[in-house]
Amino acid sequence: MERKIQSSLNKVSFVSITIATLIAFSLFLQTPKTSIPPSTPQKPRLRFPNSTCDSTPRHYLPLSKKNARLWSSKSWMTQVSSFTEFFTQLYQMRLLKKHSKVLCVSAGAGHEVMALSKMGLENVIGVELIESLPLVSRANPHNLPFFDGAFDVAFSGHLVEALYPMRYAGEMERTVRKGGLCVVVVDECSEEEVKEIARLFRKSWLLGSSNVTLNGRRVTTIIMRHKASD
Ligand SMILES: *[C@@H]1O[C@H](CO)[C@@H](O)[C@H](O)[C@H]1NC(C)=O
Ligand SMILES: *[C@@H]1O[C@H](CO)[C@@H](O)[C@H](O)[C@H]1NC(C)=O
């Protein structure tokens, strides 16, 4: 007797579970009546960087306009003409020529690149960790993306600020052809310090140094020539 009751109870609960499932399923299939008609205009989506590492440049001004503004500023023109004066001395010493391939390492916004280009040099490349197109491309000075011996002259005004000066100097030297020049500018320093800096360039010999004024600063220019044989 008890068994019969038990089995009929089981049947009842099975039936009720089935009904409940069917109801839930039909509710699920019904499209809600409150859905927004597809014609409702959507709020314009704001564009945020995908992550904090998203370094895609966001130009608020077209690059050409931005550059036109920068290049016509007084400070820009003063610095470019100071570099022009500086490189003209190298030109007169016949260390730079019209056809020289020149690499400017840590070229910042590209003052020296513009100075050299205005002097009529056609093969000038500027690199910096942060690019400033069209004058300066992005490259790590400690790991330059150029072949060995690709340039006649490598120039830098930022060797002493480098994280690894020896590696930095080594990269300048590597990209310069045998017989080519590495030219660095540092705050005015003694002959002893000049020799110390020149020692960072292990495959070159010290051609000379001189004290000059560049961008209103007293600096020492150090010129090294890549040894013709290693
Ligand atoms: C950011 O994400 C969107 C969509 O996921 C994608 O289309 C876009 O290319 C991404 N942008 C960058 C800079 O990764
Ligand atoms: C440059 O100036 C420094 C300090 O004023 C001096 O010690 C050094 O001899 C000068 N170098 C040259 C090449 O004249």
Short mmCIF file of C-alpha atoms and ligand atoms in Angstrom, two decimals:
data_model
loop_
_atom_site.label_atom_id
_atom_site.label_comp_id
_atom_site.label_asym_id
_atom_site.label_seq_id
_atom_site.Cartn_x
_atom_site.Cartn_y
_atom_site.Cartn_z
CA MET A 1 0.00 0.00 0.00
CA GLU A 2 2.71 2.41 1.01
CA ARG A 3 4.69 1.55 -2.11
CA LYS A 4 1.76 2.45 -4.35
CA ILE A 5 1.45 5.84 -2.76
CA GLN A 6 5.16 6.40 -3.12
CA SER A 7 5.13 5.57 -6.84
CA SER A 8 2.11 7.73 -7.60
CA LEU A 9 3.80 10.62 -5.76
CA ASN A 10 6.87 10.10 -7.92
CA LYS A 11 4.72 10.24 -11.03
CA VAL A 12 3.10 13.47 -9.87
CA SER A 13 6.42 15.12 -9.21
CA PHE A 14 7.75 13.96 -12.58
CA VAL A 15 4.75 15.47 -14.36
CA SER A 16 5.04 18.74 -12.48
CA ILE A 17 8.77 19.03 -13.24
CA THR A 18 8.04 18.46 -16.92
CA ILE A 19 5.32 21.11 -16.96
CA ALA A 20 7.52 23.61 -15.14
CA THR A 21 10.34 23.01 -17.64
CA LEU A 22 7.99 23.51 -20.59
CA ILE A 23 6.69 26.78 -19.13
CA ALA A 24 10.20 28.05 -18.49
CA PHE A 25 11.22 27.08 -22.00
CA SER A 26 8.25 28.86 -23.61
CA LEU A 27 9.01 31.99 -21.55
CA PHE A 28 12.56 31.84 -22.75
CA LEU A 29 11.48 31.62 -26.39
CA GLN A 30 9.11 34.58 -26.13
CA THR A 31 10.68 37.84 -27.21
CA PRO A 32 10.23 40.41 -24.49
CA LYS A 33 7.71 43.05 -25.47
CA THR A 34 9.85 45.81 -23.98
CA SER A 35 12.72 45.42 -26.43
CA ILE A 36 13.96 48.68 -27.99
CA PRO A 37 13.05 49.05 -31.67
CA PRO A 38 16.23 48.81 -33.78
CA SER A 39 15.70 52.29 -35.21
CA THR A 40 16.46 53.99 -31.86
CA PRO A 41 19.58 56.11 -32.40
CA GLN A 42 22.46 54.86 -30.29
CA LYS A 43 24.64 57.05 -28.16
CA PRO A 44 27.88 57.79 -30.00
CA ARG A 45 30.64 55.60 -28.56
CA LEU A 46 33.52 57.47 -27.05
CA ARG A 47 36.96 56.26 -28.04
CA PHE A 48 39.21 55.48 -25.14
CA PRO A 49 42.60 53.83 -25.43
CA ASN A 50 42.24 50.05 -25.13
CA SER A 51 44.75 49.93 -22.31
CA THR A 52 47.23 52.16 -20.57
CA CYS A 53 49.83 50.71 -22.94
CA ASP A 54 47.89 51.92 -25.98
CA SER A 55 50.42 54.34 -27.38
CA THR A 56 48.71 55.00 -30.70
CA PRO A 57 49.43 58.67 -31.29
CA ARG A 58 46.33 60.82 -31.11
CA HIS A 59 46.87 63.83 -33.30
CA TYR A 60 44.60 66.70 -32.50
CA LEU A 61 46.21 68.72 -35.28
CA PRO A 62 47.26 67.31 -38.62
CA LEU A 63 50.97 66.54 -38.51
CA SER A 64 51.85 69.07 -41.22
CA LYS A 65 50.12 71.90 -39.36
CA LYS A 66 51.72 70.87 -36.08
CA ASN A 67 55.15 70.82 -37.69
CA ALA A 68 54.59 74.12 -39.48
CA ARG A 69 53.80 75.67 -36.11
CA LEU A 70 56.81 74.07 -34.38
CA TRP A 71 59.26 74.84 -37.18
CA SER A 72 58.31 78.50 -37.35
CA SER A 73 58.85 79.03 -33.62
CA LYS A 74 61.74 81.23 -32.62
CA SER A 75 63.32 78.62 -30.33
CA TRP A 76 63.26 76.03 -33.11
CA MET A 77 64.91 78.33 -35.64
CA THR A 78 67.57 79.48 -33.19
CA GLN A 79 68.55 75.91 -32.36
CA VAL A 80 68.60 74.82 -36.00
CA SER A 81 70.87 77.71 -36.95
CA SER A 82 73.18 76.87 -34.04
CA PHE A 83 73.44 73.30 -35.32
CA THR A 84 74.02 74.62 -38.85
CA GLU A 85 76.94 76.67 -37.60
CA PHE A 86 78.26 73.65 -35.73
CA PHE A 87 78.05 71.26 -38.69
CA THR A 88 79.47 73.90 -41.05
CA GLN A 89 82.73 73.70 -39.10
CA LEU A 90 82.85 69.94 -39.69
CA TYR A 91 82.02 70.60 -43.32
CA GLN A 92 84.86 73.07 -43.68
CA MET A 93 87.22 70.54 -42.09
CA ARG A 94 86.03 68.15 -44.83
CA LEU A 95 84.77 65.71 -42.21
CA LEU A 96 81.24 66.07 -43.61
CA LYS A 97 80.47 66.08 -47.30
CA LYS A 98 77.36 66.62 -49.40
CA HIS A 99 76.97 62.92 -50.07
CA SER A 100 77.78 61.78 -46.50
CA LYS A 101 75.31 59.38 -44.95
CA VAL A 102 74.69 60.73 -41.47
CA LEU A 103 72.91 59.12 -38.53
CA CYS A 104 71.77 61.38 -35.69
CA VAL A 105 71.24 59.30 -32.55
CA SER A 106 68.89 60.62 -29.83
CA ALA A 107 67.88 63.38 -32.22
CA GLY A 108 65.00 64.65 -30.07
CA ALA A 109 62.60 66.68 -32.20
CA GLY A 110 65.12 66.74 -35.05
CA HIS A 111 66.90 70.11 -34.93
CA GLU A 112 70.19 68.63 -36.13
CA VAL A 113 68.46 66.60 -38.84
CA MET A 114 66.88 69.74 -40.23
CA ALA A 115 70.17 71.66 -40.00
CA LEU A 116 72.00 68.97 -42.00
CA SER A 117 69.21 68.72 -44.56
CA LYS A 118 69.17 72.48 -45.05
CA MET A 119 72.93 72.32 -45.66
CA GLY A 120 72.13 70.11 -48.64
CA LEU A 121 72.95 66.68 -47.19
CA GLU A 122 70.50 64.22 -48.66
CA ASN A 123 71.18 61.11 -46.59
CA VAL A 124 70.42 62.12 -43.04
CA ILE A 125 68.50 59.91 -40.64
CA GLY A 126 67.45 60.88 -37.14
CA VAL A 127 66.37 58.37 -34.51
CA GLU A 128 64.99 58.70 -31.01
CA LEU A 129 62.97 56.56 -28.60
CA ILE A 130 59.95 58.71 -29.43
CA GLU A 131 59.47 59.53 -33.09
CA SER A 132 58.94 63.05 -34.46
CA LEU A 133 57.97 62.47 -38.06
CA PRO A 134 59.09 63.23 -40.66
CA LEU A 135 62.52 64.20 -39.25
CA VAL A 136 63.04 61.57 -36.56
CA SER A 137 62.05 57.90 -36.59
CA ARG A 138 61.61 55.65 -33.60
CA ALA A 139 64.55 53.44 -32.67
CA ASN A 140 66.34 52.38 -29.53
CA PRO A 141 69.85 53.92 -29.50
CA HIS A 142 71.08 50.85 -27.61
CA ASN A 143 69.90 48.59 -30.41
CA LEU A 144 69.98 50.47 -33.71
CA PRO A 145 68.01 48.92 -36.59
CA PHE A 146 70.76 49.48 -39.17
CA PHE A 147 73.37 47.30 -40.84
CA ASP A 148 77.04 47.45 -39.83
CA GLY A 149 78.85 50.23 -41.63
CA ALA A 150 75.69 51.78 -43.08
CA PHE A 151 76.75 55.38 -42.35
CA ASP A 152 79.72 57.65 -42.90
CA VAL A 153 79.08 59.67 -39.76
CA ALA A 154 77.16 59.04 -36.53
CA PHE A 155 76.39 62.06 -34.39
CA SER A 156 74.99 62.32 -30.86
CA GLY A 157 74.63 65.02 -28.27
CA HIS A 158 73.27 62.60 -25.68
CA LEU A 159 75.86 59.91 -25.12
CA VAL A 160 76.50 60.83 -21.48
CA GLU A 161 72.80 60.59 -20.60
CA ALA A 162 72.61 57.05 -22.01
CA LEU A 163 71.62 54.24 -19.68
CA TYR A 164 74.50 52.11 -20.97
CA PRO A 165 77.06 54.49 -22.51
CA MET A 166 79.33 51.67 -23.63
CA ARG A 167 76.54 49.90 -25.48
CA TYR A 168 75.34 53.21 -26.92
CA ALA A 169 78.83 54.05 -28.18
CA GLY A 170 79.22 50.51 -29.49
CA GLU A 171 76.05 50.85 -31.56
CA MET A 172 77.14 54.20 -33.03
CA GLU A 173 80.44 52.62 -33.93
CA ARG A 174 78.88 49.50 -35.42
CA THR A 175 76.67 51.43 -37.83
CA VAL A 176 79.59 53.57 -39.06
CA ARG A 177 81.78 52.25 -41.87
CA LYS A 178 85.50 51.67 -41.38
CA GLY A 179 87.19 55.04 -41.72
CA GLY A 180 83.91 56.78 -40.83
CA LEU A 181 83.38 59.12 -37.90
CA CYS A 182 81.61 59.11 -34.56
CA VAL A 183 81.01 62.66 -33.38
CA VAL A 184 79.74 63.32 -29.87
CA VAL A 185 78.99 66.53 -28.07
CA VAL A 186 79.23 66.71 -24.27
CA ASP A 187 79.24 69.50 -21.69
CA GLU A 188 82.62 71.22 -21.82
CA CYS A 189 85.18 68.91 -20.28
CA SER A 190 88.89 68.39 -19.69
CA GLU A 191 91.30 66.46 -21.91
CA GLU A 192 91.20 63.61 -19.39
CA GLU A 193 87.44 63.29 -19.66
CA VAL A 194 87.68 63.45 -23.45
CA LYS A 195 90.02 60.46 -23.38
CA GLU A 196 87.65 58.61 -21.07
CA ILE A 197 84.73 59.14 -23.46
CA ALA A 198 86.86 58.20 -26.46
CA ARG A 199 87.70 54.90 -24.72
CA LEU A 200 84.01 53.92 -24.98
CA PHE A 201 84.59 53.72 -28.73
CA ARG A 202 86.76 50.65 -28.78
CA LYS A 203 87.19 50.33 -32.52
CA SER A 204 88.05 53.98 -33.13
CA TRP A 205 90.84 56.37 -32.43
CA LEU A 206 90.51 59.93 -31.16
CA LEU A 207 90.83 62.31 -34.08
CA GLY A 208 90.42 65.45 -32.03
CA SER A 209 88.32 67.54 -29.70
CA SER A 210 87.39 71.19 -29.49
CA ASN A 211 85.43 73.53 -27.26
CA VAL A 212 82.57 75.32 -28.99
CA THR A 213 79.22 76.93 -28.23
CA LEU A 214 76.11 75.01 -29.26
CA ASN A 215 72.61 76.24 -28.45
CA GLY A 216 74.07 78.70 -25.98
CA ARG A 217 75.97 75.97 -24.08
CA ARG A 218 79.73 75.56 -23.87
CA VAL A 219 80.36 72.07 -25.16
CA THR A 220 83.23 69.85 -26.16
CA THR A 221 83.04 68.12 -29.53
CA ILE A 222 84.81 64.78 -29.63
CA ILE A 223 85.55 63.25 -33.01
CA MET A 224 86.61 59.63 -33.42
CA ARG A 225 87.55 57.80 -36.55
CA HIS A 226 86.66 54.14 -37.01
CA LYS A 227 89.86 52.15 -37.41
CA ALA A 228 90.29 51.02 -41.01
CA SER A 229 91.33 47.56 -39.81
CA ASP A 230 89.94 45.86 -36.77
C1 LIG B 1 41.07 48.53 -29.68
O1 LIG B 1 40.03 47.59 -29.68
C2 LIG B 1 39.19 47.65 -30.83
C3 LIG B 1 38.05 46.67 -30.65
O2 LIG B 1 38.39 45.62 -29.80
C4 LIG B 1 40.01 47.35 -32.08
O3 LIG B 1 39.21 47.43 -33.23
C5 LIG B 1 41.14 48.35 -32.17
O4 LIG B 1 41.96 48.03 -33.28
C6 LIG B 1 41.95 48.34 -30.90
N1 LIG B 1 42.95 49.38 -30.98
C7 LIG B 1 44.23 49.18 -30.70
C8 LIG B 1 45.12 50.36 -30.84
O5 LIG B 1 44.67 48.11 -30.32
C1 LIG B 2 88.07 72.81 -23.20
O1 LIG B 2 87.81 73.42 -21.96
C2 LIG B 2 88.26 72.69 -20.84
C3 LIG B 2 87.79 73.34 -19.57
O2 LIG B 2 87.41 74.65 -19.75
C4 LIG B 2 89.75 72.55 -20.88
O3 LIG B 2 90.22 71.81 -19.77
C5 LIG B 2 90.10 71.83 -22.16
O4 LIG B 2 91.52 71.76 -22.31
C6 LIG B 2 89.54 72.56 -23.39
N1 LIG B 2 89.72 71.69 -24.53
C7 LIG B 2 90.24 72.11 -25.68
C8 LIG B 2 90.36 71.10 -26.77
O5 LIG B 2 90.58 73.25 -25.86
#
